[in-house]
Structure formats: C-alpha cells, structure tokens
mmCIF file with all atom_site columns, C-alpha atoms in Angstrom:
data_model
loop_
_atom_site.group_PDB
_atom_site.id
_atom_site.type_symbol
_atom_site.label_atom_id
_atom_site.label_alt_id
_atom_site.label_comp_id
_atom_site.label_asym_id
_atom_site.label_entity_id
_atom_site.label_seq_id
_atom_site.pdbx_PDB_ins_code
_atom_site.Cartn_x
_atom_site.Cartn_y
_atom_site.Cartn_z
_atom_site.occupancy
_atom_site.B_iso_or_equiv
_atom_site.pdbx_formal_charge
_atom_site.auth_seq_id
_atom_site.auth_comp_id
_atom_site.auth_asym_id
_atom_site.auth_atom_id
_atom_site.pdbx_PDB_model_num
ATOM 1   C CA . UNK A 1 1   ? 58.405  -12.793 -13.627 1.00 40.00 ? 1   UNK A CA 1
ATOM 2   C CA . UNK A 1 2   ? 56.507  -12.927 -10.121 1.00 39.00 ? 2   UNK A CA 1
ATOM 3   C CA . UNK A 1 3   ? 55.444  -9.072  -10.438 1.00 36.00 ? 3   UNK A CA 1
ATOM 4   C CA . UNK A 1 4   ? 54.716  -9.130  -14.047 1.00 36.00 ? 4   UNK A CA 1
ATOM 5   C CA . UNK A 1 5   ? 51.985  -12.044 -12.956 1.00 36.00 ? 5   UNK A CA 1
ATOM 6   C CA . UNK A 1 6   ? 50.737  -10.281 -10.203 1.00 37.00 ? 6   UNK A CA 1
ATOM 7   C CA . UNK A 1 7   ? 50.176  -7.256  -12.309 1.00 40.00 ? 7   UNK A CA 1
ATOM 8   C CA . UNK A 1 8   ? 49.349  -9.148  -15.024 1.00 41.00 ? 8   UNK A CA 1
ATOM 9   C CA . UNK A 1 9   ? 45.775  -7.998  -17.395 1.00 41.00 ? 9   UNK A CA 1
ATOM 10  C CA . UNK A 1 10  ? 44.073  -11.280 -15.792 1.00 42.00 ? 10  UNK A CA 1
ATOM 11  C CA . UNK A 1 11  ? 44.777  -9.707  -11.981 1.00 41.00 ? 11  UNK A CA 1
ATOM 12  C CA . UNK A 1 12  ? 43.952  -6.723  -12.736 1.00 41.00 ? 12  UNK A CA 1
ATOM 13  C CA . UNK A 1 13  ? 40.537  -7.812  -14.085 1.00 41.00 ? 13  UNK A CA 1
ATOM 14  C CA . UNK A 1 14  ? 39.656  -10.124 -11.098 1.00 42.00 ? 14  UNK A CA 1
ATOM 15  C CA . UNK A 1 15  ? 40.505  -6.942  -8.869  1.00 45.00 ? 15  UNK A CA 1
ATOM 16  C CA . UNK A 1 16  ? 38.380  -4.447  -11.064 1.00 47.00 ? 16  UNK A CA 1
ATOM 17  C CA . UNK A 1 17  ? 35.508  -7.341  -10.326 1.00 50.00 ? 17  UNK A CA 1
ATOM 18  C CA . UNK A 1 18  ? 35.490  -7.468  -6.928  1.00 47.00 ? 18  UNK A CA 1
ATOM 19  C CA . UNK A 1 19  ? 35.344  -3.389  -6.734  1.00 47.00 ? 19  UNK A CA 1
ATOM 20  C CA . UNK A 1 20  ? 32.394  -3.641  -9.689  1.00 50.00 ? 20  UNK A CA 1
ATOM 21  C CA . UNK A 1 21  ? 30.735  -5.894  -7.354  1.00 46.00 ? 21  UNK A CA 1
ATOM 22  C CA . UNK A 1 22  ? 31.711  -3.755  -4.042  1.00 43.00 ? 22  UNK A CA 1
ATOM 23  C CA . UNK A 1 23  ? 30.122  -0.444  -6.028  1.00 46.00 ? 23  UNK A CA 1
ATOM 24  C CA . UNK A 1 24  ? 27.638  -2.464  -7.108  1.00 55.00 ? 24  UNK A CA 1
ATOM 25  C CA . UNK A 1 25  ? 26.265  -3.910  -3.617  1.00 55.00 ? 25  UNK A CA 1
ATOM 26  C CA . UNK A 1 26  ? 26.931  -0.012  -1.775  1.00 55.00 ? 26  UNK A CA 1
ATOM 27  C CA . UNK A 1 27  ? 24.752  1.333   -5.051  1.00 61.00 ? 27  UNK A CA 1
ATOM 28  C CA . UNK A 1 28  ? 21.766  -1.596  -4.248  1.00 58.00 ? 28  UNK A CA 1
ATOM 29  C CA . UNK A 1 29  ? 21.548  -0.731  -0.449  1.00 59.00 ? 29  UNK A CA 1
ATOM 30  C CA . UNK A 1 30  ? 21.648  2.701   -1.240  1.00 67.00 ? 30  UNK A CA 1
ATOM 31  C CA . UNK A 1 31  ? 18.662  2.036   -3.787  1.00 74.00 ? 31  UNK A CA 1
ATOM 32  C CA . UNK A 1 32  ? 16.917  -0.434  -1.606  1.00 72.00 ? 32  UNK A CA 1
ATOM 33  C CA . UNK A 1 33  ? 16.648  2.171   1.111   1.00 69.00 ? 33  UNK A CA 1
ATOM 34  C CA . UNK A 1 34  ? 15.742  4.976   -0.940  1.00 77.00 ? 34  UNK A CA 1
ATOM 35  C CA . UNK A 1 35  ? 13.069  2.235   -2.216  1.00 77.00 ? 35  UNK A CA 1
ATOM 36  C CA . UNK A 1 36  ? 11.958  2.173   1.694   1.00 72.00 ? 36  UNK A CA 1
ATOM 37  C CA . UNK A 1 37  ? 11.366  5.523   2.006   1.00 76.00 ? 37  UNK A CA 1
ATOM 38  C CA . UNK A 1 38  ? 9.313   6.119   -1.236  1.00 78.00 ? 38  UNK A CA 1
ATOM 39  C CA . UNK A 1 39  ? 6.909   3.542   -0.001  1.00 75.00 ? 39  UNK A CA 1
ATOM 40  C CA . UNK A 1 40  ? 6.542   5.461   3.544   1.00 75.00 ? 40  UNK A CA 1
ATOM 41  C CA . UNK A 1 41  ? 3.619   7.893   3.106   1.00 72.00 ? 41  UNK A CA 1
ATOM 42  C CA . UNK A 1 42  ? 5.432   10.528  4.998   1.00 72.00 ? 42  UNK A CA 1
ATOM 43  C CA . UNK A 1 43  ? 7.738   11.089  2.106   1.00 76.00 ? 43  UNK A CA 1
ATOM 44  C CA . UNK A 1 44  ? 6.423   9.498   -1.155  1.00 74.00 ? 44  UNK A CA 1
ATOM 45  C CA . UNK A 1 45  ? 5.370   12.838  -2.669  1.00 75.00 ? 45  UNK A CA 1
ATOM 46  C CA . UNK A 1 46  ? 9.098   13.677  -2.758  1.00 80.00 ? 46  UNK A CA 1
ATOM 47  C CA . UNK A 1 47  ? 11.496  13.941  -5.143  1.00 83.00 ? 47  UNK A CA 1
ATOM 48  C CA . UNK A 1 48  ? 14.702  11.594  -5.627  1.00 84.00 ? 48  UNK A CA 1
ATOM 49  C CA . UNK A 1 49  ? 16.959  14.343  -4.148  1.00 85.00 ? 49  UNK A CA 1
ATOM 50  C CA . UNK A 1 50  ? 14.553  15.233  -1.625  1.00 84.00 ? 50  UNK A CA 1
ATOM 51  C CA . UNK A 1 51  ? 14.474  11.214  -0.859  1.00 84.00 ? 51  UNK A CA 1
ATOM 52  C CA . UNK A 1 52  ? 18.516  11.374  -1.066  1.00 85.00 ? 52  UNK A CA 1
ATOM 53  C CA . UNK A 1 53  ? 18.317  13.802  1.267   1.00 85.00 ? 53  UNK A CA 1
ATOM 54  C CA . UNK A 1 54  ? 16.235  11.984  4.252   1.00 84.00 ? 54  UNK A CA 1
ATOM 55  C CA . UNK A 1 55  ? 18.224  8.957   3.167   1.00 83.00 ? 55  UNK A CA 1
ATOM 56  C CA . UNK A 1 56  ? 21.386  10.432  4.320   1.00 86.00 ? 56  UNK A CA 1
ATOM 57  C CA . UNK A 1 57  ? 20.074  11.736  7.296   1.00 89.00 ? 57  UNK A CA 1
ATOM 58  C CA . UNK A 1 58  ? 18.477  8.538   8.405   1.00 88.00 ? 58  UNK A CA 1
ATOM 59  C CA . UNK A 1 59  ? 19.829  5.332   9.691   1.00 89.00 ? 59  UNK A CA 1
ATOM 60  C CA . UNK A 1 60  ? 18.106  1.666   8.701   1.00 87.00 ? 60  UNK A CA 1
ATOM 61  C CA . UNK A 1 61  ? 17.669  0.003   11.935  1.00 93.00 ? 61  UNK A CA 1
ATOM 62  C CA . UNK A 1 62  ? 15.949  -3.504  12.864  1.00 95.00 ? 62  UNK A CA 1
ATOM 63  C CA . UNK A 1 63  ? 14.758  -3.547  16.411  1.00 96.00 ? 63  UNK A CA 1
ATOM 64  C CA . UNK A 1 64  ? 13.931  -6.930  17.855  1.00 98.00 ? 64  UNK A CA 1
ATOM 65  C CA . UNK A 1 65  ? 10.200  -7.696  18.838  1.00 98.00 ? 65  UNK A CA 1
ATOM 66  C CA . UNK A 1 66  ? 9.925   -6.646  22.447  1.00 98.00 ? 66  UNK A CA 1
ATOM 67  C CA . UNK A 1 67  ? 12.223  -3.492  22.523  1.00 98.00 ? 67  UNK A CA 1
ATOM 68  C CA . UNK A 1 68  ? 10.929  -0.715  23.525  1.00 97.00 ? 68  UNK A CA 1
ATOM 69  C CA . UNK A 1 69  ? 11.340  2.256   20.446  1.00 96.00 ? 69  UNK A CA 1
ATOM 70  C CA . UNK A 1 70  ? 9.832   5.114   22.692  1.00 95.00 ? 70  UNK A CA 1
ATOM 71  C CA . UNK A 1 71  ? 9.333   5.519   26.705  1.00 97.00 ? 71  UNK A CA 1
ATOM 72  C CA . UNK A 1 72  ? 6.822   7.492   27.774  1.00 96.00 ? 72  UNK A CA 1
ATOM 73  C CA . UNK A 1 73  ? 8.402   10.592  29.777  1.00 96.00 ? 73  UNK A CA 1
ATOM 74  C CA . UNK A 1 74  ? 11.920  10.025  28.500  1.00 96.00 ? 74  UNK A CA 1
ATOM 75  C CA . UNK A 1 75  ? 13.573  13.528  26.163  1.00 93.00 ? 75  UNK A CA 1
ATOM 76  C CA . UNK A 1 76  ? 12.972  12.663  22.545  1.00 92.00 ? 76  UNK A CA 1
ATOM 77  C CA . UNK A 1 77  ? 16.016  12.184  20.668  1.00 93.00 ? 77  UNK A CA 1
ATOM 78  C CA . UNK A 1 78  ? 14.660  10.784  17.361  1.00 94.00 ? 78  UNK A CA 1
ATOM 79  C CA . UNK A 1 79  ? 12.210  9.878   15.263  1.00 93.00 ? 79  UNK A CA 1
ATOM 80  C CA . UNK A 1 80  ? 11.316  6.874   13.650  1.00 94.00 ? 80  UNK A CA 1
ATOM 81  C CA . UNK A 1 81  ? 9.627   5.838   10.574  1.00 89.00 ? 81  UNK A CA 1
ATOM 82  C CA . UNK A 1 82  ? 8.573   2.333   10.878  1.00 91.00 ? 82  UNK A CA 1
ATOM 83  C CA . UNK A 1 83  ? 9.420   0.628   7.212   1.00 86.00 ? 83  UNK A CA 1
ATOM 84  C CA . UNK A 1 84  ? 8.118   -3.212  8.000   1.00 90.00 ? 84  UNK A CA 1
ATOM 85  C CA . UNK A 1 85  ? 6.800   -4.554  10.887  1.00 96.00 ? 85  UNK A CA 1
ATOM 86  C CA . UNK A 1 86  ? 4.441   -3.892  13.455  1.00 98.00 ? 86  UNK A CA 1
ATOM 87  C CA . UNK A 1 87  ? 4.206   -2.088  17.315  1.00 98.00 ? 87  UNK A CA 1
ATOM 88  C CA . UNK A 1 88  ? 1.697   -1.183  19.890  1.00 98.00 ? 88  UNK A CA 1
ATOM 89  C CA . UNK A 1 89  ? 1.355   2.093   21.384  1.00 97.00 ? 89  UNK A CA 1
ATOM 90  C CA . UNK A 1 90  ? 0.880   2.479   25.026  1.00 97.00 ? 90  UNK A CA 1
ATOM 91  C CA . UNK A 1 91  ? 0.081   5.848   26.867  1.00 95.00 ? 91  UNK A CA 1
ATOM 92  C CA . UNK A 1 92  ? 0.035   5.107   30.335  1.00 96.00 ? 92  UNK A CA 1
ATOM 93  C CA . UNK A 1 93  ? 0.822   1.341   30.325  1.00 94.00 ? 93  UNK A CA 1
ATOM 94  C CA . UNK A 1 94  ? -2.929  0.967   28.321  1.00 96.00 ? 94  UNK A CA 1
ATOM 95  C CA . UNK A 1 95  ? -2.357  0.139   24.499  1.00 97.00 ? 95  UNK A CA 1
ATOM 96  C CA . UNK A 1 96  ? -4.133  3.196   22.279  1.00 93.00 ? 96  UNK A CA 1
ATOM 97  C CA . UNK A 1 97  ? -3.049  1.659   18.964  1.00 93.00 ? 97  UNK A CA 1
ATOM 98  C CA . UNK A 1 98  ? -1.210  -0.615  16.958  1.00 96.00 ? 98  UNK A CA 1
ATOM 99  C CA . UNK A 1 99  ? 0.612   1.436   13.740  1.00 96.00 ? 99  UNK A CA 1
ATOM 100 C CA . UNK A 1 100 ? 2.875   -0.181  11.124  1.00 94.00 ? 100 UNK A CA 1
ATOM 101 C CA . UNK A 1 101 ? 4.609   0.393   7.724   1.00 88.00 ? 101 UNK A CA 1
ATOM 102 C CA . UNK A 1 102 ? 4.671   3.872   7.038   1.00 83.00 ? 102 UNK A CA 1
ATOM 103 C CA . UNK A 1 103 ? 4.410   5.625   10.160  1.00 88.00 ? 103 UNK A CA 1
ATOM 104 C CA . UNK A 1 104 ? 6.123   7.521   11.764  1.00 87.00 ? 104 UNK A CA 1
ATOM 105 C CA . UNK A 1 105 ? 6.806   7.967   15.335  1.00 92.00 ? 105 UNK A CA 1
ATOM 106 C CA . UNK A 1 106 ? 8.715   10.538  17.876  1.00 92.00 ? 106 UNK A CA 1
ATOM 107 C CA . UNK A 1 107 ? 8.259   13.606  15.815  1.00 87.00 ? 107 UNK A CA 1
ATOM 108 C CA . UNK A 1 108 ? 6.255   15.457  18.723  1.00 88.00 ? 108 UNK A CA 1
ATOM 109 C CA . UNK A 1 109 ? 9.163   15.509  20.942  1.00 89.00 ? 109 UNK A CA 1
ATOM 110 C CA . UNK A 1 110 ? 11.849  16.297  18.383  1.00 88.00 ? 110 UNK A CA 1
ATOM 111 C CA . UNK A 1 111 ? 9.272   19.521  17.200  1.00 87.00 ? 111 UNK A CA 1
ATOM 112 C CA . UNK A 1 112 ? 8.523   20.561  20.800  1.00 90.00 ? 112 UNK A CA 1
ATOM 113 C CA . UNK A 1 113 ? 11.489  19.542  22.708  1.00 90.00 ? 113 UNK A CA 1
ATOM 114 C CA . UNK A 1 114 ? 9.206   18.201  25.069  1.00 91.00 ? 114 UNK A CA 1
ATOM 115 C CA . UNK A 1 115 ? 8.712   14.142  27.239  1.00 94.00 ? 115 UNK A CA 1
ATOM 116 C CA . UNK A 1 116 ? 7.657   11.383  25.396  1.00 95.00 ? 116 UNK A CA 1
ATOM 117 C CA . UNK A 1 117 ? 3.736   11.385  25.290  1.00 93.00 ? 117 UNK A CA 1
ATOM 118 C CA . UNK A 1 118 ? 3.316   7.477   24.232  1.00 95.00 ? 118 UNK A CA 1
ATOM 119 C CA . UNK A 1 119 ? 5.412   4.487   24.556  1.00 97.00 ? 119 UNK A CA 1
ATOM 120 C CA . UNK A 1 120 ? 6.288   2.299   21.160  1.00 98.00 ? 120 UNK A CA 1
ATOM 121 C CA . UNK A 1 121 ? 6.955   -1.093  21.804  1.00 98.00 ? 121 UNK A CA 1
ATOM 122 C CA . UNK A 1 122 ? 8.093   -3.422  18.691  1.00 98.00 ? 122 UNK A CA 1
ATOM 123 C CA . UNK A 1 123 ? 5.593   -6.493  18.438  1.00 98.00 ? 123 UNK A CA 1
ATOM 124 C CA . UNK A 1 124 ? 7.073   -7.748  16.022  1.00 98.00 ? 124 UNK A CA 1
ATOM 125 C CA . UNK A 1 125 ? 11.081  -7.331  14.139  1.00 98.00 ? 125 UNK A CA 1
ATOM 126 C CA . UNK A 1 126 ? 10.594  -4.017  12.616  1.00 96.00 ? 126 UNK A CA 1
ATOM 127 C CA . UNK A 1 127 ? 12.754  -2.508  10.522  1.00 92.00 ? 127 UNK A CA 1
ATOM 128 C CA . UNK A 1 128 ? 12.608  1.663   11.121  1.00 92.00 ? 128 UNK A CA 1
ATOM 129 C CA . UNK A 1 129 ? 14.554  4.619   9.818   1.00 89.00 ? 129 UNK A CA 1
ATOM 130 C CA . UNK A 1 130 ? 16.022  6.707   12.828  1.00 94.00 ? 130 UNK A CA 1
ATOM 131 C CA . UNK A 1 131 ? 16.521  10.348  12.716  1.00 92.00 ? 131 UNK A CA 1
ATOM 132 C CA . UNK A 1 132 ? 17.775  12.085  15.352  1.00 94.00 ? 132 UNK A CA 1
ATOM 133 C CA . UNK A 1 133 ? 17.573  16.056  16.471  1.00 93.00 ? 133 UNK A CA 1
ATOM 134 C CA . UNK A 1 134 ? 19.801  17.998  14.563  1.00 93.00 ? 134 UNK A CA 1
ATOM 135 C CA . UNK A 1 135 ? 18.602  15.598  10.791  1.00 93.00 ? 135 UNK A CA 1
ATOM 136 C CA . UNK A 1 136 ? 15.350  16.129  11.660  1.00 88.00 ? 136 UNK A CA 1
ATOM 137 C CA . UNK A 1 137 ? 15.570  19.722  11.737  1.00 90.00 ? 137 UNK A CA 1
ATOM 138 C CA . UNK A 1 138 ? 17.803  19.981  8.676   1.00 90.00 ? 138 UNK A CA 1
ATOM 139 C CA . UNK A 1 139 ? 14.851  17.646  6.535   1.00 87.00 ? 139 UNK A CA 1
ATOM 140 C CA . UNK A 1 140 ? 11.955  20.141  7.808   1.00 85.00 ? 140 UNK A CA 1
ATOM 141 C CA . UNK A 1 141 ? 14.461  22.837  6.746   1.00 87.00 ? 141 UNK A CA 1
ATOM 142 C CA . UNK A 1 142 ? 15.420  21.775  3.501   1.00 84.00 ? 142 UNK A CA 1
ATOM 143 C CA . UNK A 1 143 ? 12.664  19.731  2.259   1.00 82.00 ? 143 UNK A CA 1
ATOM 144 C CA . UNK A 1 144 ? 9.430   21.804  2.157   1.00 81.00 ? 144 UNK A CA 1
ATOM 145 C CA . UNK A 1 145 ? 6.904   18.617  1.299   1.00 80.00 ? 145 UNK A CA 1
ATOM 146 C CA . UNK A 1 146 ? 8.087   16.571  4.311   1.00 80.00 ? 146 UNK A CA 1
ATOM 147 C CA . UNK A 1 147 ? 6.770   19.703  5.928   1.00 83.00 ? 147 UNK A CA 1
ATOM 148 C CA . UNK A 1 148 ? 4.186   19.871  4.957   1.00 83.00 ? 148 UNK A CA 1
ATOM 149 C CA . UNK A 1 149 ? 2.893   16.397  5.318   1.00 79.00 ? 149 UNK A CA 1
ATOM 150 C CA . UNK A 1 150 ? 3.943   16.459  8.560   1.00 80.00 ? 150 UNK A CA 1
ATOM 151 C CA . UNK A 1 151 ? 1.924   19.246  9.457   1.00 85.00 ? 151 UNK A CA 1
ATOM 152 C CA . UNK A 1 152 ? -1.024  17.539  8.101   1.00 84.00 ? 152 UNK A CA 1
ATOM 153 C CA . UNK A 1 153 ? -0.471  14.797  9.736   1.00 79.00 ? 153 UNK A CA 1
ATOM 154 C CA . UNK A 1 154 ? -0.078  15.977  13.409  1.00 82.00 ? 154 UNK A CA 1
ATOM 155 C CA . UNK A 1 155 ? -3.214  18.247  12.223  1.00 86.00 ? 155 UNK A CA 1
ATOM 156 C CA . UNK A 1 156 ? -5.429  14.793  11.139  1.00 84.00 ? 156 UNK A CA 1
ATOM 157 C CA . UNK A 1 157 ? -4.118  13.607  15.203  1.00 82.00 ? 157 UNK A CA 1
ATOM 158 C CA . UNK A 1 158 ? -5.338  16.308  16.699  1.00 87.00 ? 158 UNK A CA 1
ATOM 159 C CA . UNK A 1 159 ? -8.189  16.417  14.884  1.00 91.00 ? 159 UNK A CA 1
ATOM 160 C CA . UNK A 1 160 ? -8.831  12.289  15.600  1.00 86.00 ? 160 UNK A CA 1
ATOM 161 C CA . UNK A 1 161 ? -7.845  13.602  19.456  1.00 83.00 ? 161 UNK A CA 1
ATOM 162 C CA . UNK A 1 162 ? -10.467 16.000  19.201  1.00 86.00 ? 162 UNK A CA 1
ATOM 163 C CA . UNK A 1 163 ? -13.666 13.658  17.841  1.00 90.00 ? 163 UNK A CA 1
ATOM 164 C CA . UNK A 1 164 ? -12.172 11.326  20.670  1.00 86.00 ? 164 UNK A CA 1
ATOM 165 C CA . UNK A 1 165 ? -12.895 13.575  23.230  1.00 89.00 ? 165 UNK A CA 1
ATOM 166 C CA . UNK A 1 166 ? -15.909 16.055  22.520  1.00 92.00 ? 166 UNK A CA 1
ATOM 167 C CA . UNK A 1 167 ? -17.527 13.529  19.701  1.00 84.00 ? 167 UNK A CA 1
#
C-alpha cells in the first residue's frame, strides 16, 4: 500500500507543481532579463530572437559600489552594458563622466584588441550584462542592428572627442 501512496494521483500532482513552478520561475528570469536588455538603447531596436540571442551570450551580474568594472591599461576581456545603477569614468585617475542605465562599456578593447582607455568604477550597486570576447564577436556577427548601433555610437564619441578638442 506504501508505493501505491507514494505514486498515488495526489503525489503526482504536488510533484507536477513544484516543476510548474520550477519552469515557471527559469521562464520569468529568462523574461525579466530579456526585459533588461530591451530597455538598454544599445539593443532595443532588436528583435525577440535577436534579444534571445545577446541574452544567451550575456551574463546578469551585480557589482558592488566601489568595484572597479574596467582598469585603465589592463587587455579587455568584456563588455558591459550597465542595466541599473550608476559609475564614474576615470581616464587617468581624473573622472571624464558619470554614465548609467543603458550604456555600455568595454566595447573598444573587445573591437580593437587593444588596453583599456578609461577606468569604470561602480558608484553605486549596478547591475550589468557581461559579454566576453568570443559572444561579443558572435552578436556583431549574427545580429546586424547591434552593429550597427554600435557603430553609431563609437561614431557620436568620436565625434563628442572631436568638438572636445578642436571646438
């Protein structure tokens, strides 16, 4: 009689529950961070399986106010796009800017292959997808409209860069 109760219709219910609810937290976090990236302007023109797509080549991170995201000098070996909070970039120890939600951070040295040109220090708990080398070059690969806002956007900085410097 034991194993007829523990297979019984009312087990088998309370076990079909706790995978519903299982399937149904994994499909929330997967929604909640494809929700994240649709709000980050470097992606929101894209399409769900475009956003599928950077969401399975990123990694949700928080990083604790103080911790450095970036050293100045230091191989690039990611990219992040900051989803909440707020940091300070420094270029030679002087702050240049403070960024938040929606930018994105890194990408020179993961295009160029070349130091660090800024430190990014968290000011505050920030909460940042991370992409390293080898996804970043698959999403500017497969998905053509990360592309090209990312080429406008490195084009707007040099073009800010440029005003800075000759006016």
């Amino acid at each position: 009689a034991a194993v007829k109760r523990s297979g019984a219709p009312g087990g088998a219910r309370r076990a079909g529950r706790r995978s519903d609810l299982y399937l149904c937290c994994a499909a929330m976090a997967r929604q909640a961070h494809l929700d994240h990236l649709a709000s980050v302007p470097l992606v929101s023109a894209c399409s769900r399986k475009e956003l599928q797509a950077v969401a399975k080549a990123s990694d949700e991170v928080t990083i604790p106010a103080g911790k450095t995201l970036c050293e100045q000098g230091s191989i690039g070996r990611e990219a992040f796009v900051i989803v909440n909070g707020t940091a300070e970039v420094r270029r030679n120890k002087k702050k240049v800017a403070s960024i938040g939600a929606g930018t994105c951070v890194g990408e020179l040295s993961l295009l160029d292959h070349g130091p660090r040109t800024a430190s990014v220090i968290a000011t505050s708990d920030v909460t940042a997808l991370v992409i390293g080398v080898r996804e970043f070059a698959g999403i500017v690969d497969e998905v053509p409209s990360i592309t090209h806002k990312l080429l406008k956007s490195l084009a707007s900085k040099v073009r800010e860069l440029d005003t800075r410097v000759y006016g």
